[in-house]
Amino acid sequence: MSQPETHEQPDVRKRPYTLSIPAFLQEELDKTDWEELDTDTGDGGELPIFINGLLAEEDPELGDHCFDVLDEEIGQAVYKATYKVGEILATLLPRYTPESEVHTRVVKFLFLIMSRLTIRKGKDAYENLTTKLQASIPAFYQRAAHPDDKFALEGIYLLLHAGRTAPETVVFLWKIYNNTALSTFKRSYALFTLAILYVETDQSTTLITEFSAIWESTEEKLLRLILAAHLVMAAEGESKTPWIMELIEVFIHPAPLKQDFFKLNPYTYSYHIEEYILGVLRYIDADKQEHKIAPVLAMLPEANILTLTTLFDALFSILFWQRASLENITPTRKQALLLSADIVDKNPGVVNHAEIFRKYQLPYDATQLRQLAG
């Protein structure tokens, strides 16, 4: 009996090289000398092949393979080629319906490169890219309203870049935040996006006014953390004690928020929640706001060994993260040193404590701490 004839496709790694390039794409590709551009593994001579494959409408396996190749070549770090590929994809995105696999794939790739920490470093190239993205703002609004958070977050994040100067973007993000029928996580992402948008458009005063207005009425812990963090960073020398204490409380008991907070990446820069809060606390001007740190100091004498480790880290992050702080022993710094000395007396040799003290160039010795306090 004869075997049925099979028509297997060639290896997916070979298929990009046999795919014809449509005229509309070739026109865009011809504007760039690809071999002059660097990638992670060499020059960009083959990038057009994989851009074409990424846009393959009838071969999703090929599209996904080309996505992975482009990610490896220009997606993990920002090259000139990253901007060029992004510009072409942004230019061609409106050709595809938002429901198509190609549109989904391209948006995912644009989200990937726009979320690189250094994407704004090439200022002119970044502005060119965001200008190209503006043609797809309606599609990003549609994606941001997607019921699946994974897709919605891509749309929200791309709106930050493409629509950051449009008043409609702010209105849209507040609409998401105020919709309590949505997941707390999605509302948190919209709130974080608003915070970044206000900062990037020099509207810190607006941020403080609007975020402080909803502070008291907000109950969800993740939302309160985001509000407190951005209020502290924006207010700097005018931070309020409740905002600071909200951060300290989460720093001491981070477990309930750890998973959702980490998923707020790229806004959190892949930091764990404790690392992020320490960075925020350093925005506090301890010299001007000593009285606002008093509640933290009051927690020290009654705290257990484990809680003391995190409290020391938080307190020292505010008071002693700059080496020059040791040359300016204010009343609050003096009180912190004396309280710390008492605790060291009661708990000598606690390795975790000693590591925190060394981190801030402080002696883990009661006598030396008292001498430093003066």
GROMACS .gro file of C-alpha atoms in nm:
model
  374
    1MET     CA    1   0.000   0.000   0.000
    2SER     CA    2   0.136   0.336  -0.096
    3GLN     CA    3   0.192   0.595   0.179
    4PRO     CA    4  -0.014   0.914   0.164
    5GLU     CA    5   0.177   1.208   0.022
    6THR     CA    6   0.287   1.462   0.283
    7HIS     CA    7   0.362   1.829   0.235
    8GLU     CA    8   0.570   1.920   0.537
    9GLN     CA    9   0.689   2.278   0.567
   10PRO     CA   10   1.064   2.330   0.583
   11ASP     CA   11   1.232   2.396   0.918
   12VAL     CA   12   1.097   2.720   1.064
   13ARG     CA   13   1.454   2.851   1.087
   14LYS     CA   14   1.483   2.831   0.707
   15ARG     CA   15   1.143   2.969   0.615
   16PRO     CA   16   1.224   3.339   0.672
   17TYR     CA   17   1.479   3.322   0.390
   18THR     CA   18   1.224   3.193   0.138
   19LEU     CA   19   0.947   3.439   0.219
   20SER     CA   20   0.893   3.712  -0.039
   21ILE     CA   21   0.894   4.070   0.090
   22PRO     CA   22   0.586   4.277  -0.005
   23ALA     CA   23   0.642   4.610  -0.178
   24PHE     CA   24   0.504   4.821   0.108
   25LEU     CA   25   0.758   4.669   0.348
   26GLN     CA   26   1.045   4.684   0.100
   27GLU     CA   27   0.981   5.057   0.058
   28GLU     CA   28   1.035   5.108   0.433
   29LEU     CA   29   1.334   4.874   0.451
   30ASP     CA   30   1.514   5.056   0.169
   31LYS     CA   31   1.536   5.371   0.381
   32THR     CA   32   1.802   5.211   0.605
   33ASP     CA   33   2.148   5.065   0.543
   34TRP     CA   34   2.099   4.764   0.769
   35GLU     CA   35   2.452   4.630   0.744
   36GLU     CA   36   2.579   4.950   0.908
   37LEU     CA   37   2.375   4.883   1.221
   38ASP     CA   38   2.495   4.679   1.517
   39THR     CA   39   2.298   4.400   1.682
   40ASP     CA   40   2.370   4.170   1.972
   41THR     CA   41   2.550   3.917   1.753
   42GLY     CA   42   2.687   4.125   1.465
   43ASP     CA   43   2.546   4.358   1.201
   44GLY     CA   44   2.185   4.412   1.105
   45GLY     CA   45   2.209   4.276   0.753
   46GLU     CA   46   1.950   4.004   0.812
   47LEU     CA   47   1.708   4.209   1.022
   48PRO     CA   48   1.482   4.283   0.720
   49ILE     CA   49   1.433   3.908   0.672
   50PHE     CA   50   1.306   3.866   1.025
   51ILE     CA   51   1.096   4.184   1.020
   52ASN     CA   52   0.923   4.035   0.717
   53GLY     CA   53   0.874   3.706   0.900
   54LEU     CA   54   0.735   3.882   1.206
   55LEU     CA   55   0.466   4.028   0.980
   56ALA     CA   56   0.376   3.689   0.826
   57GLU     CA   57  -0.004   3.668   0.820
   58GLU     CA   58  -0.047   3.304   0.721
   59ASP     CA   59   0.230   3.146   0.928
   60PRO     CA   60   0.206   3.217   1.303
   61GLU     CA   61   0.485   2.970   1.380
   62LEU     CA   62   0.717   3.167   1.153
   63GLY     CA   63   0.599   3.494   1.307
   64ASP     CA   64   0.676   3.371   1.657
   65HIS     CA   65   1.017   3.244   1.550
   66CYS     CA   66   1.107   3.579   1.395
   67PHE     CA   67   0.984   3.755   1.709
   68ASP     CA   68   1.231   3.551   1.912
   69VAL     CA   69   1.518   3.621   1.672
   70LEU     CA   70   1.453   3.997   1.674
   71ASP     CA   71   1.422   3.989   2.053
   72GLU     CA   72   1.762   3.821   2.079
   73GLU     CA   73   1.927   4.055   1.827
   74ILE     CA   74   1.789   4.397   1.921
   75GLY     CA   75   1.532   4.353   2.198
   76GLN     CA   76   1.740   4.287   2.508
   77ALA     CA   77   1.954   4.599   2.470
   78VAL     CA   78   1.887   4.924   2.285
   79TYR     CA   79   2.078   4.971   1.959
   80LYS     CA   80   2.021   5.210   1.670
   81ALA     CA   81   1.872   4.906   1.502
   82THR     CA   82   1.619   4.877   1.786
   83TYR     CA   83   1.479   5.219   1.699
   84LYS     CA   84   1.482   5.146   1.324
   85VAL     CA   85   1.295   4.818   1.363
   86GLY     CA   86   1.053   4.987   1.602
   87GLU     CA   87   0.989   5.271   1.356
   88ILE     CA   88   0.906   5.030   1.075
   89LEU     CA   89   0.674   4.823   1.292
   90ALA     CA   90   0.505   5.138   1.426
   91THR     CA   91   0.463   5.269   1.071
   92LEU     CA   92   0.306   4.947   0.944
   93LEU     CA   93   0.095   4.860   1.249
   94PRO     CA   94  -0.214   5.053   1.126
   95ARG     CA   95  -0.227   4.821   0.822
   96TYR     CA   96  -0.342   4.535   1.044
   97THR     CA   97  -0.671   4.501   1.228
   98PRO     CA   98  -0.642   4.494   1.608
   99GLU     CA   99  -0.797   4.145   1.609
  100SER     CA  100  -0.528   3.995   1.383
  101GLU     CA  101  -0.240   3.778   1.502
  102VAL     CA  102   0.008   4.009   1.330
  103HIS     CA  103  -0.123   4.311   1.519
  104THR     CA  104  -0.099   4.123   1.849
  105ARG     CA  105   0.255   4.010   1.769
  106VAL     CA  106   0.374   4.357   1.665
  107VAL     CA  107   0.221   4.526   1.971
  108LYS     CA  108   0.389   4.267   2.193
  109PHE     CA  109   0.725   4.341   2.030
  110LEU     CA  110   0.678   4.717   2.053
  111PHE     CA  111   0.593   4.677   2.422
  112LEU     CA  112   0.911   4.474   2.467
  113ILE     CA  113   1.144   4.734   2.318
  114MET     CA  114   0.965   5.036   2.467
  115SER     CA  115   1.003   4.881   2.812
  116ARG     CA  116   1.383   4.873   2.792
  117LEU     CA  117   1.526   5.102   3.061
  118THR     CA  118   1.750   5.290   2.816
  119ILE     CA  119   1.496   5.337   2.535
  120ARG     CA  120   1.481   5.713   2.603
  121LYS     CA  121   1.859   5.748   2.592
  122GLY     CA  122   1.866   5.813   2.218
  123LYS     CA  123   1.650   6.122   2.251
  124ASP     CA  124   1.593   6.203   1.882
  125ALA     CA  125   1.548   5.837   1.787
  126TYR     CA  126   1.304   5.789   2.075
  127GLU     CA  127   1.101   6.092   1.968
  128ASN     CA  128   1.090   5.966   1.609
  129LEU     CA  129   0.968   5.629   1.729
  130THR     CA  130   0.698   5.770   1.956
  131THR     CA  131   0.581   5.997   1.674
  132LYS     CA  132   0.535   5.689   1.454
  133LEU     CA  133   0.343   5.518   1.735
  134GLN     CA  134   0.090   5.801   1.754
  135ALA     CA  135  -0.092   5.672   1.445
  136SER     CA  136  -0.192   5.367   1.651
  137ILE     CA  137  -0.321   5.550   1.959
  138PRO     CA  138  -0.684   5.443   1.885
  139ALA     CA  139  -0.567   5.081   1.868
  140PHE     CA  140  -0.379   5.120   2.197
  141TYR     CA  141  -0.696   5.255   2.361
  142GLN     CA  142  -0.881   4.949   2.233
  143ARG     CA  143  -0.611   4.716   2.360
  144ALA     CA  144  -0.599   4.891   2.698
  145ALA     CA  145  -0.969   4.811   2.739
  146HIS     CA  146  -0.912   4.440   2.671
  147PRO     CA  147  -1.063   4.213   2.939
  148ASP     CA  148  -0.739   4.013   2.955
  149ASP     CA  149  -0.495   4.208   3.174
  150LYS     CA  150  -0.195   4.078   2.979
  151PHE     CA  151  -0.312   4.250   2.660
  152ALA     CA  152  -0.456   4.552   2.839
  153LEU     CA  153  -0.127   4.633   3.010
  154GLU     CA  154   0.054   4.643   2.675
  155GLY     CA  155  -0.195   4.899   2.547
  156ILE     CA  156  -0.174   5.109   2.864
  157TYR     CA  157   0.204   5.110   2.858
  158LEU     CA  158   0.226   5.207   2.491
  159LEU     CA  159  -0.015   5.493   2.558
  160LEU     CA  160   0.240   5.629   2.805
  161HIS     CA  161   0.486   5.667   2.517
  162ALA     CA  162   0.256   5.749   2.226
  163GLY     CA  163  -0.006   5.956   2.406
  164ARG     CA  164   0.178   6.113   2.697
  165THR     CA  165   0.108   6.471   2.583
  166ALA     CA  166  -0.259   6.411   2.498
  167PRO     CA  167  -0.513   6.517   2.764
  168GLU     CA  168  -0.733   6.229   2.648
  169THR     CA  169  -0.474   5.983   2.778
  170VAL     CA  170  -0.500   6.119   3.132
  171VAL     CA  171  -0.880   6.107   3.117
  172PHE     CA  172  -0.869   5.749   2.989
  173LEU     CA  173  -0.629   5.632   3.261
  174TRP     CA  174  -0.836   5.792   3.537
  175LYS     CA  175  -1.142   5.619   3.390
  176ILE     CA  176  -0.967   5.283   3.430
  177TYR     CA  177  -0.856   5.364   3.783
  178ASN     CA  178  -1.203   5.476   3.891
  179ASN     CA  179  -1.373   5.165   3.750
  180THR     CA  180  -1.390   4.947   4.061
  181ALA     CA  181  -1.535   4.662   3.855
  182LEU     CA  182  -1.189   4.612   3.705
  183SER     CA  183  -0.915   4.415   3.877
  184THR     CA  184  -0.713   4.596   4.141
  185PHE     CA  185  -0.404   4.502   3.944
  186LYS     CA  186  -0.526   4.670   3.624
  187ARG     CA  187  -0.627   4.980   3.819
  188SER     CA  188  -0.282   4.979   3.983
  189TYR     CA  189  -0.115   4.968   3.643
  190ALA     CA  190  -0.322   5.264   3.524
  191LEU     CA  191  -0.235   5.455   3.842
  192PHE     CA  192   0.136   5.384   3.800
  193THR     CA  193   0.112   5.498   3.438
  194LEU     CA  194  -0.051   5.824   3.547
  195ALA     CA  195   0.228   5.883   3.797
  196ILE     CA  196   0.501   5.833   3.536
  197LEU     CA  197   0.312   6.046   3.284
  198TYR     CA  198   0.280   6.335   3.531
  199VAL     CA  199   0.649   6.319   3.618
  200GLU     CA  200   0.763   6.299   3.255
  201THR     CA  201   0.546   6.596   3.158
  202ASP     CA  202   0.660   6.811   3.455
  203GLN     CA  203   0.328   6.790   3.637
  204SER     CA  204   0.447   6.688   3.983
  205THR     CA  205   0.220   6.947   4.144
  206THR     CA  206  -0.080   6.792   3.967
  207LEU     CA  207   0.032   6.449   4.084
  208ILE     CA  208   0.046   6.562   4.447
  209THR     CA  209  -0.292   6.735   4.426
  210GLU     CA  210  -0.475   6.446   4.261
  211PHE     CA  211  -0.307   6.157   4.442
  212SER     CA  212  -0.341   6.315   4.786
  213ALA     CA  213  -0.710   6.382   4.715
  214ILE     CA  214  -0.784   6.009   4.679
  215TRP     CA  215  -0.539   5.890   4.945
  216GLU     CA  216  -0.782   5.876   5.238
  217SER     CA  217  -1.060   5.701   5.045
  218THR     CA  218  -0.839   5.431   4.892
  219GLU     CA  219  -0.849   5.097   5.072
  220GLU     CA  220  -0.667   4.848   4.847
  221LYS     CA  221  -0.312   4.802   4.974
  222LEU     CA  222  -0.146   4.788   4.631
  223LEU     CA  223  -0.312   5.114   4.527
  224ARG     CA  224  -0.216   5.278   4.856
  225LEU     CA  225   0.145   5.170   4.809
  226ILE     CA  226   0.160   5.325   4.462
  227LEU     CA  227  -0.002   5.645   4.584
  228ALA     CA  228   0.229   5.671   4.885
  229ALA     CA  229   0.544   5.598   4.684
  230HIS     CA  230   0.474   5.862   4.422
  231LEU     CA  231   0.354   6.119   4.672
  232VAL     CA  232   0.678   6.079   4.868
  233MET     CA  233   0.892   6.102   4.554
  234ALA     CA  234   0.705   6.404   4.418
  235ALA     CA  235   0.680   6.590   4.750
  236GLU     CA  236   1.040   6.520   4.862
  237GLY     CA  237   1.084   6.772   5.146
  238GLU     CA  238   0.708   6.797   5.205
  239SER     CA  239   0.619   6.431   5.250
  240LYS     CA  240   0.347   6.356   5.503
  241THR     CA  241   0.390   6.109   5.786
  242PRO     CA  242   0.101   5.879   5.677
  243TRP     CA  243   0.261   5.834   5.335
  244ILE     CA  244   0.595   5.745   5.492
  245MET     CA  245   0.435   5.506   5.740
  246GLU     CA  246   0.244   5.332   5.460
  247LEU     CA  247   0.576   5.253   5.295
  248ILE     CA  248   0.731   5.138   5.622
  249GLU     CA  249   0.435   4.911   5.696
  250VAL     CA  250   0.460   4.741   5.356
  251PHE     CA  251   0.837   4.719   5.392
  252ILE     CA  252   0.795   4.528   5.719
  253HIS     CA  253   0.514   4.305   5.587
  254PRO     CA  254   0.571   4.277   5.209
  255ALA     CA  255   0.441   3.924   5.148
  256PRO     CA  256   0.077   4.006   5.056
  257LEU     CA  257   0.184   4.246   4.779
  258LYS     CA  258   0.505   4.086   4.652
  259GLN     CA  259   0.364   3.897   4.355
  260ASP     CA  260   0.135   4.170   4.221
  261PHE     CA  261   0.400   4.438   4.275
  262PHE     CA  262   0.659   4.246   4.075
  263LYS     CA  263   0.411   4.209   3.787
  264LEU     CA  264   0.397   4.590   3.763
  265ASN     CA  265   0.723   4.565   3.573
  266PRO     CA  266   0.855   4.751   3.367
  267TYR     CA  267   0.758   5.032   3.604
  268THR     CA  268   0.927   4.859   3.897
  269TYR     CA  269   1.248   4.788   3.700
  270SER     CA  270   1.229   4.424   3.818
  271TYR     CA  271   1.304   4.535   4.175
  272HIS     CA  272   1.158   4.337   4.460
  273ILE     CA  273   0.913   4.539   4.664
  274GLU     CA  274   1.160   4.592   4.950
  275GLU     CA  275   1.430   4.725   4.714
  276TYR     CA  276   1.183   4.961   4.551
  277ILE     CA  277   1.063   5.103   4.883
  278LEU     CA  278   1.420   5.162   5.002
  279GLY     CA  279   1.480   5.365   4.687
  280VAL     CA  280   1.165   5.570   4.749
  281LEU     CA  281   1.255   5.639   5.111
  282ARG     CA  282   1.575   5.807   4.996
  283TYR     CA  283   1.367   6.086   4.844
  284ILE     CA  284   1.276   6.198   5.195
  285ASP     CA  285   1.476   6.497   5.314
  286ALA     CA  286   1.553   6.380   5.667
  287ASP     CA  287   1.705   6.715   5.765
  288LYS     CA  288   1.378   6.896   5.689
  289GLN     CA  289   1.137   6.625   5.799
  290GLU     CA  290   1.285   6.486   6.118
  291HIS     CA  291   0.958   6.504   6.311
  292LYS     CA  292   0.786   6.293   6.046
  293ILE     CA  293   1.020   6.001   6.111
  294ALA     CA  294   0.934   5.990   6.482
  295PRO     CA  295   0.676   5.709   6.439
  296VAL     CA  296   0.946   5.488   6.286
  297LEU     CA  297   1.179   5.553   6.578
  298ALA     CA  298   0.898   5.474   6.820
  299MET     CA  299   0.866   5.126   6.668
  300LEU     CA  300   1.226   5.026   6.742
  301PRO     CA  301   1.216   4.944   7.117
  302GLU     CA  302   0.918   4.707   7.086
  303ALA     CA  303   1.011   4.536   6.757
  304ASN     CA  304   1.120   4.172   6.745
  305ILE     CA  305   1.453   4.058   6.601
  306LEU     CA  306   1.323   3.996   6.248
  307THR     CA  307   1.124   4.317   6.229
  308LEU     CA  308   1.424   4.512   6.357
  309THR     CA  309   1.624   4.405   6.052
  310THR     CA  310   1.375   4.566   5.814
  311LEU     CA  311   1.317   4.866   6.039
  312PHE     CA  312   1.690   4.937   6.059
  313ASP     CA  313   1.715   4.914   5.680
  314ALA     CA  314   1.422   5.151   5.628
  315LEU     CA  315   1.530   5.400   5.893
  316PHE     CA  316   1.894   5.408   5.787
  317SER     CA  317   1.785   5.443   5.423
  318ILE     CA  318   1.624   5.773   5.521
  319LEU     CA  319   1.884   5.900   5.768
  320PHE     CA  320   2.221   5.761   5.661
  321TRP     CA  321   2.219   5.659   5.295
  322GLN     CA  322   2.451   5.951   5.210
  323ARG     CA  323   2.795   5.923   5.368
  324ALA     CA  324   2.788   6.296   5.450
  325SER     CA  325   2.500   6.223   5.689
  326LEU     CA  326   2.750   6.092   5.944
  327GLU     CA  327   2.904   6.440   5.958
  328ASN     CA  328   2.569   6.603   6.033
  329ILE     CA  329   2.428   6.438   6.344
  330THR     CA  330   2.088   6.603   6.377
  331PRO     CA  331   1.862   6.539   6.679
  332THR     CA  332   1.675   6.265   6.491
  333ARG     CA  333   1.997   6.097   6.377
  334LYS     CA  334   2.124   6.117   6.735
  335GLN     CA  335   1.808   5.955   6.867
  336ALA     CA  336   1.830   5.681   6.604
  337LEU     CA  337   2.193   5.607   6.695
  338LEU     CA  338   2.119   5.594   7.068
  339LEU     CA  339   1.817   5.368   7.022
  340SER     CA  340   2.024   5.147   6.795
  341ALA     CA  341   2.299   5.129   7.058
  342ASP     CA  342   2.047   5.011   7.319
  343ILE     CA  343   1.923   4.741   7.082
  344VAL     CA  344   2.277   4.626   7.000
  345ASP     CA  345   2.343   4.599   7.374
  346LYS     CA  346   2.042   4.370   7.413
  347ASN     CA  347   2.102   4.168   7.094
  348PRO     CA  348   2.479   4.141   7.036
  349GLY     CA  349   2.607   3.934   6.747
  350VAL     CA  350   2.291   3.929   6.532
  351VAL     CA  351   2.442   3.874   6.187
  352ASN     CA  352   2.149   4.021   5.992
  353HIS     CA  353   2.163   4.338   6.198
  354ALA     CA  354   2.538   4.371   6.156
  355GLU     CA  355   2.504   4.345   5.777
  356ILE     CA  356   2.248   4.627   5.769
  357PHE     CA  357   2.471   4.851   5.982
  358ARG     CA  358   2.770   4.788   5.755
  359LYS     CA  359   2.556   4.866   5.451
  360TYR     CA  360   2.523   5.224   5.580
  361GLN     CA  361   2.882   5.256   5.712
  362LEU     CA  362   2.761   5.238   6.072
  363PRO     CA  363   2.946   5.047   6.346
  364TYR     CA  364   2.768   4.747   6.493
  365ASP     CA  365   2.899   4.831   6.837
  366ALA     CA  366   2.698   5.003   7.110
  367THR     CA  367   2.987   5.210   7.243
  368GLN     CA  368   3.088   5.336   6.900
  369LEU     CA  369   2.727   5.419   6.814
  370ARG     CA  370   2.696   5.630   7.128
  371GLN     CA  371   3.024   5.804   7.050
  372LEU     CA  372   2.899   5.877   6.698
  373ALA     CA  373   2.579   6.022   6.844
  374GLY     CA  374   2.792   6.263   7.050
   0.00000   0.00000   0.00000
